[in-house]
Coordinates of N, CA and C and ligand atoms in Angstrom, one line a residue:
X1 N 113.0 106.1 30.0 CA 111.6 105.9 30.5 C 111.6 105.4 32.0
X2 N 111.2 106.0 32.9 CA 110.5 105.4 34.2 C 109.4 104.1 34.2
X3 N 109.6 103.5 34.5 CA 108.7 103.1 34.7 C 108.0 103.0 36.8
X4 N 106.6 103.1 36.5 CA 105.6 103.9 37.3 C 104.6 102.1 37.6
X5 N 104.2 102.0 36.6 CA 103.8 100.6 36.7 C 104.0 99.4 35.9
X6 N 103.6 98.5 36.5 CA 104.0 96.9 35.7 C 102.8 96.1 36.6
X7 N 101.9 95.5 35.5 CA 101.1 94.9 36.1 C 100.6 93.3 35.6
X8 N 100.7 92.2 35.8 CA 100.3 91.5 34.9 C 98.8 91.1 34.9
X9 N 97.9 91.2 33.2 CA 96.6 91.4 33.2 C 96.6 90.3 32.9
X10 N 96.6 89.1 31.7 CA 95.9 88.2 31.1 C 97.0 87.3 30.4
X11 N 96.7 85.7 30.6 CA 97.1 84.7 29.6 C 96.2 84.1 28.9
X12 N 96.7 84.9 27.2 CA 95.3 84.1 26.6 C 96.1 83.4 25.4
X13 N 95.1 82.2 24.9 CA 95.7 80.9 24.4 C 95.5 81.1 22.7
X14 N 95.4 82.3 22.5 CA 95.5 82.8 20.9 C 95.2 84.5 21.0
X15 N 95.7 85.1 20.0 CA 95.2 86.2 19.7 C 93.9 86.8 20.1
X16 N 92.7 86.5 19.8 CA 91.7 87.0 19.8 C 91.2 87.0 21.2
X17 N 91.8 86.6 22.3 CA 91.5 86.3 23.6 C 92.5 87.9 24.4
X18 N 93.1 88.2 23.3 CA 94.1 89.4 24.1 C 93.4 90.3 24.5
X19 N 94.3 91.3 25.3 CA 93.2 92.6 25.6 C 92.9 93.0 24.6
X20 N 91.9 94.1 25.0 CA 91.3 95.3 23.7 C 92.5 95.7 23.1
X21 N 93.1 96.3 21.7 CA 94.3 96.8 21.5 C 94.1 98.5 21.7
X22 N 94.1 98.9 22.9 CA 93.9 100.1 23.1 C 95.2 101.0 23.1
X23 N 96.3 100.3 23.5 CA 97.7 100.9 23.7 C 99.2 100.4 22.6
X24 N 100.0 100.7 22.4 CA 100.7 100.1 21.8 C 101.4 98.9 22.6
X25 N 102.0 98.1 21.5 CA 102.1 96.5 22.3 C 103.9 96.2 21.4
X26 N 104.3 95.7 22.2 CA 105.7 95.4 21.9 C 106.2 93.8 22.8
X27 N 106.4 92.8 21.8 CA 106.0 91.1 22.3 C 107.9 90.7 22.2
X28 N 107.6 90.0 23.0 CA 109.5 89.4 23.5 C 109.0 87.9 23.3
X29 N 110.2 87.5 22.7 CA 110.6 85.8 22.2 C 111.6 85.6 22.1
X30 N 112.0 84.1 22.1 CA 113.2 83.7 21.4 C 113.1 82.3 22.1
X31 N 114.1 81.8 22.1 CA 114.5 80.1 22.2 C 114.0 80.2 23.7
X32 N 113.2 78.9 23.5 CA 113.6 78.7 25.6 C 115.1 78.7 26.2
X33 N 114.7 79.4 27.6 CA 116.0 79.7 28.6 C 117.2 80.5 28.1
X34 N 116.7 81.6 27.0 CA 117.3 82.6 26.5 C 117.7 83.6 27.3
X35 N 116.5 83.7 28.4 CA 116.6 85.1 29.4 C 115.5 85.6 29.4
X36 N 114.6 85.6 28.7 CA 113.3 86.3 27.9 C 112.9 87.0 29.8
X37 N 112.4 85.5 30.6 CA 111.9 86.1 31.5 C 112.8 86.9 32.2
X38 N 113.9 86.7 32.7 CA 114.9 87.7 33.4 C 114.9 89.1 32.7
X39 N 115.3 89.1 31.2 CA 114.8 90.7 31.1 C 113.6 91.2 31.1
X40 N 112.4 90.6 31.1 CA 111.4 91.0 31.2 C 111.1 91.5 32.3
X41 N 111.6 91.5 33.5 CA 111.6 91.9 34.6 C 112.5 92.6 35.1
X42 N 113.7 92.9 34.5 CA 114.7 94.1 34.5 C 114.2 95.5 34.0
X43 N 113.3 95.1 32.5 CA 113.0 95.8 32.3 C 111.4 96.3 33.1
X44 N 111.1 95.6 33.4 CA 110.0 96.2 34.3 C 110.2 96.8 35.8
X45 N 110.8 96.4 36.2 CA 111.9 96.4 37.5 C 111.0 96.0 38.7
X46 N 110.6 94.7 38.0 CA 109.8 93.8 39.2 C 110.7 91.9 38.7
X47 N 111.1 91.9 40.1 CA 112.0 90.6 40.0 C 110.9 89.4 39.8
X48 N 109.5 89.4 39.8 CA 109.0 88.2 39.4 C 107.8 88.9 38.8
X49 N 107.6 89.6 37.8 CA 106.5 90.0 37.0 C 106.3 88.4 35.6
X50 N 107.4 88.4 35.2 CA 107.7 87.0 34.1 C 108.1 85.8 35.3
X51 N 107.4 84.8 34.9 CA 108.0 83.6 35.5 C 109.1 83.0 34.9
X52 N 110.1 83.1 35.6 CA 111.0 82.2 34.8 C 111.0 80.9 34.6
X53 N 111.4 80.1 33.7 CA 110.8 78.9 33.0 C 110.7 77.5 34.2
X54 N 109.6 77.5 34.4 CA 109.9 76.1 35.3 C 109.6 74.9 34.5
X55 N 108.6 74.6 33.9 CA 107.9 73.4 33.0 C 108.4 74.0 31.8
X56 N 109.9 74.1 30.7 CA 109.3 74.8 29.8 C 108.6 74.0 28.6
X57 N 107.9 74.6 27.3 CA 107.0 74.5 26.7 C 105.7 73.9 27.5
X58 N 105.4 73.9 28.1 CA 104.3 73.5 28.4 C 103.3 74.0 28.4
X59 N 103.1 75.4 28.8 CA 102.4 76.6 29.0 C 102.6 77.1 27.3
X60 N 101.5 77.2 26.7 CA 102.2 78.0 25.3 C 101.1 79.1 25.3
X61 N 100.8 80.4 26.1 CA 100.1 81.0 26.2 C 100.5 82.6 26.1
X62 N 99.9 83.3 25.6 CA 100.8 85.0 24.9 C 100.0 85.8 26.7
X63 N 100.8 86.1 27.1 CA 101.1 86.9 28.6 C 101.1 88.7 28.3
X64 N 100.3 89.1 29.4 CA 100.1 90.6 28.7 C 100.4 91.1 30.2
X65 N 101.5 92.5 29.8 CA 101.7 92.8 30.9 C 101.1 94.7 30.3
X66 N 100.6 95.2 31.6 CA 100.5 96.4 31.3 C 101.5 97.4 31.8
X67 N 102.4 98.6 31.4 CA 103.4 99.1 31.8 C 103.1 100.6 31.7
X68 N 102.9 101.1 32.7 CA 102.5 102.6 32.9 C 101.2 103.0 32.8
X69 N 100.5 101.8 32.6 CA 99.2 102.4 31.7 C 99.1 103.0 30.3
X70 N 100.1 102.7 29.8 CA 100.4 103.3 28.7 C 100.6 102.7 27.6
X71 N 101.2 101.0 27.8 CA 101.2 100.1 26.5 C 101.6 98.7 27.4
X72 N 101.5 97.7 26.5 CA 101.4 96.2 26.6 C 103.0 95.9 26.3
X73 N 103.2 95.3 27.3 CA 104.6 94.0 27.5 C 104.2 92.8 27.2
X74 N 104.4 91.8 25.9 CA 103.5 90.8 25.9 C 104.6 90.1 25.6
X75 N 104.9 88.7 26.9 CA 105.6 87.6 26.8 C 105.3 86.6 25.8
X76 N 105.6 86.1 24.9 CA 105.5 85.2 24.0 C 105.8 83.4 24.5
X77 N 105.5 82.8 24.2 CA 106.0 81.3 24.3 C 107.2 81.5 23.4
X78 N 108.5 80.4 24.1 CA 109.4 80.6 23.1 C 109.7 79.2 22.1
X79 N 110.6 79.6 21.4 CA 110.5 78.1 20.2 C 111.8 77.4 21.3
X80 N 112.3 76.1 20.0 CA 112.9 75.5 20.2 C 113.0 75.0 21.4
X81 N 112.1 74.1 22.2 CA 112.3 73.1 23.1 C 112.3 71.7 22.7
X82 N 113.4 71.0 23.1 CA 113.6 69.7 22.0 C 112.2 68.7 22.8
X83 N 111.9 69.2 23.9 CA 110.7 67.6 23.8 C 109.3 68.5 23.6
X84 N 109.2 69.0 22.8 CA 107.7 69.5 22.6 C 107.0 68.4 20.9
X85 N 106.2 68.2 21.4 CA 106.0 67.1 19.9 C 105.7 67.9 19.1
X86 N 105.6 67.2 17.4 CA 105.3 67.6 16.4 C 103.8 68.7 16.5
X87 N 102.9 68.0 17.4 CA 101.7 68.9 17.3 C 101.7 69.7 18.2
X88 N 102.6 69.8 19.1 CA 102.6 70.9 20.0 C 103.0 72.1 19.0
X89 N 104.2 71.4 18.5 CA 105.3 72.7 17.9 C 104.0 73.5 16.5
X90 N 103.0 72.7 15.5 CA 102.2 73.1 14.8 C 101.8 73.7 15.4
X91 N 101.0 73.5 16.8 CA 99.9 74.5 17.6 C 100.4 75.8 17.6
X92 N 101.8 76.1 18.2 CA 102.8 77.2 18.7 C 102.9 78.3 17.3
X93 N 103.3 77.4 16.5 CA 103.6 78.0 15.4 C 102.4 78.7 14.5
X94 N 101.1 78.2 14.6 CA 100.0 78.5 14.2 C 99.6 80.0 15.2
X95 N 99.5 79.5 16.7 CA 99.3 80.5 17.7 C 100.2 81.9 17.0
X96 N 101.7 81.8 17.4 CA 102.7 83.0 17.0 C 102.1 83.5 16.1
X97 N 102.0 82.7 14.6 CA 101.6 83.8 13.3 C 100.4 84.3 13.4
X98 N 99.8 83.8 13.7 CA 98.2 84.5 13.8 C 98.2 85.8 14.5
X99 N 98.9 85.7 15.8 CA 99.1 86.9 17.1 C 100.2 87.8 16.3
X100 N 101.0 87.5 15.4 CA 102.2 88.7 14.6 C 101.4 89.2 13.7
X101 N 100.9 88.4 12.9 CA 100.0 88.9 11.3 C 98.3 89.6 12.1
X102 N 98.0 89.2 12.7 CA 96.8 89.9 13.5 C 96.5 91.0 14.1
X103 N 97.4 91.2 15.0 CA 97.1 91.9 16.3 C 97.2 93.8 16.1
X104 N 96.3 94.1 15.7 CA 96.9 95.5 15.2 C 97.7 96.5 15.8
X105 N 97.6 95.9 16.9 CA 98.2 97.4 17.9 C 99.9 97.1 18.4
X106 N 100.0 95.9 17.3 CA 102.1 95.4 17.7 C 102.3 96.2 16.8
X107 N 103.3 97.1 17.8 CA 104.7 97.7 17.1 C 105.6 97.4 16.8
X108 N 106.4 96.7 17.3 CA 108.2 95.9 17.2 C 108.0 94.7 18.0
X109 N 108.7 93.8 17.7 CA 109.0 92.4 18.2 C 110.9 92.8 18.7
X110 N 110.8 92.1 19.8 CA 112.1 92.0 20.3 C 112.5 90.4 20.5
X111 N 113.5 89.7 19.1 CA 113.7 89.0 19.5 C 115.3 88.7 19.9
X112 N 115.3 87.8 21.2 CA 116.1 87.6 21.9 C 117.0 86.4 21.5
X113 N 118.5 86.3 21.5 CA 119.6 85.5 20.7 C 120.3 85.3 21.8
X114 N 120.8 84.0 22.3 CA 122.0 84.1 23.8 C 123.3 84.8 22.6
X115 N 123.8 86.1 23.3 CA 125.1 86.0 22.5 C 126.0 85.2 22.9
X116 N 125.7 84.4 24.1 CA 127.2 83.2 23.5 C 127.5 82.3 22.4
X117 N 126.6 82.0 21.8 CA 126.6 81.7 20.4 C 126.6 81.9 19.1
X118 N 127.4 81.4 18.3 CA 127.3 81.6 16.9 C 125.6 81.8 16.6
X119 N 125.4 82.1 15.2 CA 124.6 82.1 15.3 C 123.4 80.7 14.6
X120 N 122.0 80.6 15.4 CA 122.0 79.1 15.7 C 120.6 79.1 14.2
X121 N 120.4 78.2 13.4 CA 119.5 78.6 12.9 C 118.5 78.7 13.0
X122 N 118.0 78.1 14.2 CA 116.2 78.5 14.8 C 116.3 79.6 15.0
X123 N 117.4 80.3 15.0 CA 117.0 81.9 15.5 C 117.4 82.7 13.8
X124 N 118.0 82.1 13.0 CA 117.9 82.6 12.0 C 116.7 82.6 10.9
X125 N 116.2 81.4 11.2 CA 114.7 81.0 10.8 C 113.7 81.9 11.3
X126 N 113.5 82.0 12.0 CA 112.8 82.7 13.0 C 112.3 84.4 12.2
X127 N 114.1 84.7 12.8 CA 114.1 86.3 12.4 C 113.6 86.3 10.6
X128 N 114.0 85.6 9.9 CA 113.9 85.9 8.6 C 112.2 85.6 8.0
X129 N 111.9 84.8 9.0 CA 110.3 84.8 8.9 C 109.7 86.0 9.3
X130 N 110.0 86.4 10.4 CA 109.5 87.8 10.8 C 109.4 89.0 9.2
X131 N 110.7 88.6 8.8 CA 111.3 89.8 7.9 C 109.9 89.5 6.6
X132 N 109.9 88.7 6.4 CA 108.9 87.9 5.1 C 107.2 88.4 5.4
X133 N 107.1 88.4 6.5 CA 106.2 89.1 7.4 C 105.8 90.8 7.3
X134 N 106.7 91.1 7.2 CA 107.3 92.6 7.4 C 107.0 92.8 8.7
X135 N 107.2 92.5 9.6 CA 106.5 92.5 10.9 C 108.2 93.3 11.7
X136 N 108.1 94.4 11.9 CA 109.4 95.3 12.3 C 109.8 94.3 13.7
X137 N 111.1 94.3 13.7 CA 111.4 93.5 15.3 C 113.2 94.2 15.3
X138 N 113.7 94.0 16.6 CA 115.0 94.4 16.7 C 115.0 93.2 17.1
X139 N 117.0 92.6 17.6 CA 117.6 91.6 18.4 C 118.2 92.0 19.4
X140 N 117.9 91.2 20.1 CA 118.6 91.9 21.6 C 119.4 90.4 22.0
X141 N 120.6 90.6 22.4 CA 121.8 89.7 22.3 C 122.1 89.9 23.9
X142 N 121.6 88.8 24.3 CA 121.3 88.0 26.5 C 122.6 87.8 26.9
X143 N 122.3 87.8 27.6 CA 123.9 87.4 28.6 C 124.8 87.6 28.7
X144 N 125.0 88.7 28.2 CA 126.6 89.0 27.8 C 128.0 88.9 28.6
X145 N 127.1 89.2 30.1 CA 128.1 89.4 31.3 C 128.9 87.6 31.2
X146 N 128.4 86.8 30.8 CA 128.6 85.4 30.5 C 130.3 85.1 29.3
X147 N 130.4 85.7 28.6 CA 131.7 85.7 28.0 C 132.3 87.1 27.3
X148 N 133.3 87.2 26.9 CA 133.9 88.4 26.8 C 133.7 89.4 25.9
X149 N 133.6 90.3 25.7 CA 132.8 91.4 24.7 C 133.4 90.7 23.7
X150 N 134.4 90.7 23.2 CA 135.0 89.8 21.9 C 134.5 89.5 21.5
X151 N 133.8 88.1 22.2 CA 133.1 86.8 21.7 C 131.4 87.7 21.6
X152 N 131.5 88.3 22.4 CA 129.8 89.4 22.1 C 130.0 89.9 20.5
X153 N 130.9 90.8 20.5 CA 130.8 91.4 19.7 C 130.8 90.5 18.1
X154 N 131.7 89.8 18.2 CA 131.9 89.0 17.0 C 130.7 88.2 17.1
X155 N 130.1 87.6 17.8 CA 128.5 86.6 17.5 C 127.6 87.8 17.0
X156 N 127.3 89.0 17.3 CA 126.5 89.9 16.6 C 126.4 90.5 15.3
X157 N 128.2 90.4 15.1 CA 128.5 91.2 13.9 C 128.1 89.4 12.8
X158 N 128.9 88.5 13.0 CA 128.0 87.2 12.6 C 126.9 87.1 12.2
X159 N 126.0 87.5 13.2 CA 124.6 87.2 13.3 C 123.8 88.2 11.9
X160 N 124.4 89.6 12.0 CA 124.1 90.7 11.2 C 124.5 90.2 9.8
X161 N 125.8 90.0 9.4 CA 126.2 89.2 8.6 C 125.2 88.1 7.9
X162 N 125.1 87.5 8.8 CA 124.1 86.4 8.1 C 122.8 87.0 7.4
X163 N 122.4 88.0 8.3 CA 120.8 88.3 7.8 C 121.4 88.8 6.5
X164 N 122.7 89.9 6.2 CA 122.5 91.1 5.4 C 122.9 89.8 4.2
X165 N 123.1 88.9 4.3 CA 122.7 87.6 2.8 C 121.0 87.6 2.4
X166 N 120.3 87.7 3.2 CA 118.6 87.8 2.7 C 118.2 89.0 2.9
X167 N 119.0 90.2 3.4 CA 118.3 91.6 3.8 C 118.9 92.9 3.6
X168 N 118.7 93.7 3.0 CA 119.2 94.8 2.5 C 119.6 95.6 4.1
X169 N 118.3 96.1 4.7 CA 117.9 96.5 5.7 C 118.7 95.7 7.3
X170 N 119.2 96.3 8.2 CA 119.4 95.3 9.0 C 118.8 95.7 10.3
X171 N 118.0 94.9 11.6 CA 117.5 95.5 12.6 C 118.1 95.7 13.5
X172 N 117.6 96.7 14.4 CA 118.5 97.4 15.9 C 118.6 96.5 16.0
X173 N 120.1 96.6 17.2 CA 120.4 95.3 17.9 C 120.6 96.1 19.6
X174 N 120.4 95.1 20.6 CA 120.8 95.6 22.0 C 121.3 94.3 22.5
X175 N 122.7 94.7 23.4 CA 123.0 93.7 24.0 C 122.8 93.6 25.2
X176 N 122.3 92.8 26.5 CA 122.0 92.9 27.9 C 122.5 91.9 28.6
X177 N 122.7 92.2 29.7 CA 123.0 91.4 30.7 C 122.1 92.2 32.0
X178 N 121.5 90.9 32.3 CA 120.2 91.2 33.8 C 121.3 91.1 34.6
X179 N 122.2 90.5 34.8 CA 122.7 90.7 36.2 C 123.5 92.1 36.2
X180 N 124.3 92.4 34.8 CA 124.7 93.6 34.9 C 123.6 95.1 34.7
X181 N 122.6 94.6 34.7 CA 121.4 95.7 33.9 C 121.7 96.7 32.7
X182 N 122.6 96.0 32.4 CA 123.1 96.2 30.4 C 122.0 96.2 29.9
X183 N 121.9 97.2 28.9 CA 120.8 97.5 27.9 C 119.2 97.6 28.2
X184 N 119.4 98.0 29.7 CA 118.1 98.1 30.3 C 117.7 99.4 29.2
X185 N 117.7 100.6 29.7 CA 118.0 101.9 29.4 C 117.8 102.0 27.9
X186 N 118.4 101.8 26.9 CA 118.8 101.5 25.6 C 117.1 101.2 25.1
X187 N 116.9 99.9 25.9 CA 115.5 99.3 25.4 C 114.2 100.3 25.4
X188 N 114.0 100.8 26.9 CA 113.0 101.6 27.4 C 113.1 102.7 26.3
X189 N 114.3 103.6 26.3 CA 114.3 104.3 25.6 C 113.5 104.6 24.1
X190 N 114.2 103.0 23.5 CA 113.7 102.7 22.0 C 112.7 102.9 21.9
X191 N 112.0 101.8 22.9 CA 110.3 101.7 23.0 C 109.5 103.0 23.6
X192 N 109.8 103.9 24.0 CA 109.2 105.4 24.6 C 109.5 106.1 23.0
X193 N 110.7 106.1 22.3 CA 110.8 106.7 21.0 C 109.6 106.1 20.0
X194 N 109.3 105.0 20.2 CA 108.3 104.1 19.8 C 106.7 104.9 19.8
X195 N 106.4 104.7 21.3 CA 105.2 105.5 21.4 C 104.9 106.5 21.5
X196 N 105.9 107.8 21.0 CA 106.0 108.9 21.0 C 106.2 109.0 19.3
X197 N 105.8 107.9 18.5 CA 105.6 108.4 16.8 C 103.9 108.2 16.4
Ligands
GDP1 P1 113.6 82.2 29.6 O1 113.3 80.7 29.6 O2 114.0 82.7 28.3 O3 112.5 83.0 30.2 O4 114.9 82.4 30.5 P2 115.1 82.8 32.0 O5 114.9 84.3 32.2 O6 114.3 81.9 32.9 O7 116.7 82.6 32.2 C1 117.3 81.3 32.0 C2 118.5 81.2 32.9 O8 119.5 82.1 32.4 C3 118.2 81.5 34.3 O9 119.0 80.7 35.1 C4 118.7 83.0 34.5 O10 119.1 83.3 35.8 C5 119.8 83.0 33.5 N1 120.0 84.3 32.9 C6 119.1 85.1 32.2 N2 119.6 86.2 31.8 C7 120.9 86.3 32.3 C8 122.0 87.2 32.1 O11 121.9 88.3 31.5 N3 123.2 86.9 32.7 C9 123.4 85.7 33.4 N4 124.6 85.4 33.9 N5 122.4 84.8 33.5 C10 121.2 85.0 32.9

């Protein structure tokens, strides 16, 4: 896929505040300081379309980007920031499910795992909530250029592992690196096979 445009329209503070769902919509998450914003802007190929995290959790607001005119990029607030209080984290948590279980026009969730890590259980929690959901999502495994395919490859096959204990089914996986623009290509692709069903 080319991309032609990347525009950012709207931050709204729940679901029902999003745009019209006129196009297909495809939402990125994971842990704060995972990458989220850096690929969000590899894949758009605008170096500050996503802000990268300055205050994180602060902002817990679902971000809509428009891409070609043709479907929604929507930044998500991510979990796991250890100073967010109890009722922040309720708020977030209430926000997310509403905007996953609601929003009719989401296709896939891409959620995002640092592969330097084993795998962590907020991200195992997470994904297997999605799954309970039935809410379709792939993982995309960040930073790779950061330690050696080895250590990539074995935290993925791990991570798969673990799900295939709760899941018959296992979801795409892509691994990237923004500095190397790893799995740019791979992504765009999926998501154009996406809006072309
Ligand atoms: P966010 O909080 O998930 O939006 O994360 P950011 O995109 O702000 O990234 C957090 C930090 O990780 C920043 O310092 C980025 O430059 C760095 N980073 C993100 N992706 C990569 C990557 O693929 N490789 C490397 N080496 N650093 C990355």
């Amino acid at each position: 896929m080319v991309i032609k445009t990347a525009e950012y329209l709207i931050s709204s503070p729940d679901w029902e505040q999003c745009p019209t769902p006129v196009w297909p919509e495809y939402a990125f998450i994971g842990r704060s300081n995972v990458g989220k914003s850096s690929l969000i802007n590899i894949l758009a190929n605008n170096e500050r379309l996503a802000k990268t995290s300055g205050t994180p959790g602060k902002t817990q607001l679902i971000n809509h980007f428009a891409i070609n005119n043709a479907w929604y990029l929507v930044d998500l607030p991510g979990y796991g920031f250890a100073k967010r209080s109890l009722s922040q984290r309720r708020q977030w948590e209430q926000m997310i499910e509403n905007y996953l279980r609601k929003r009719t026009n989401l296709v896939s969730v891409f959620v995002l795992i640092d592969s330097r890590h084993e795998p962590q259980k907020i991200d195992l929690e997470f994904v297997n909530q999605l799954g309970g959901w039935n809410i379709p999502f792939s993982l995309v495994f960040t930073k790779a250029d950061k330690s050696t395919q080895a250590i990539v490859s074995k935290n993925v096959k791990t991570f798969l592992n673990k799900m295939r204990e709760t899941w018959q089914f296992l979801p795409p996986n892509f691994v990237t690196s923004t500095v190397k623009k790893t799995g740019r290509d791979a992504i765009l692709n999926y998501i154009d096979e996406m809006n072309a069903q």
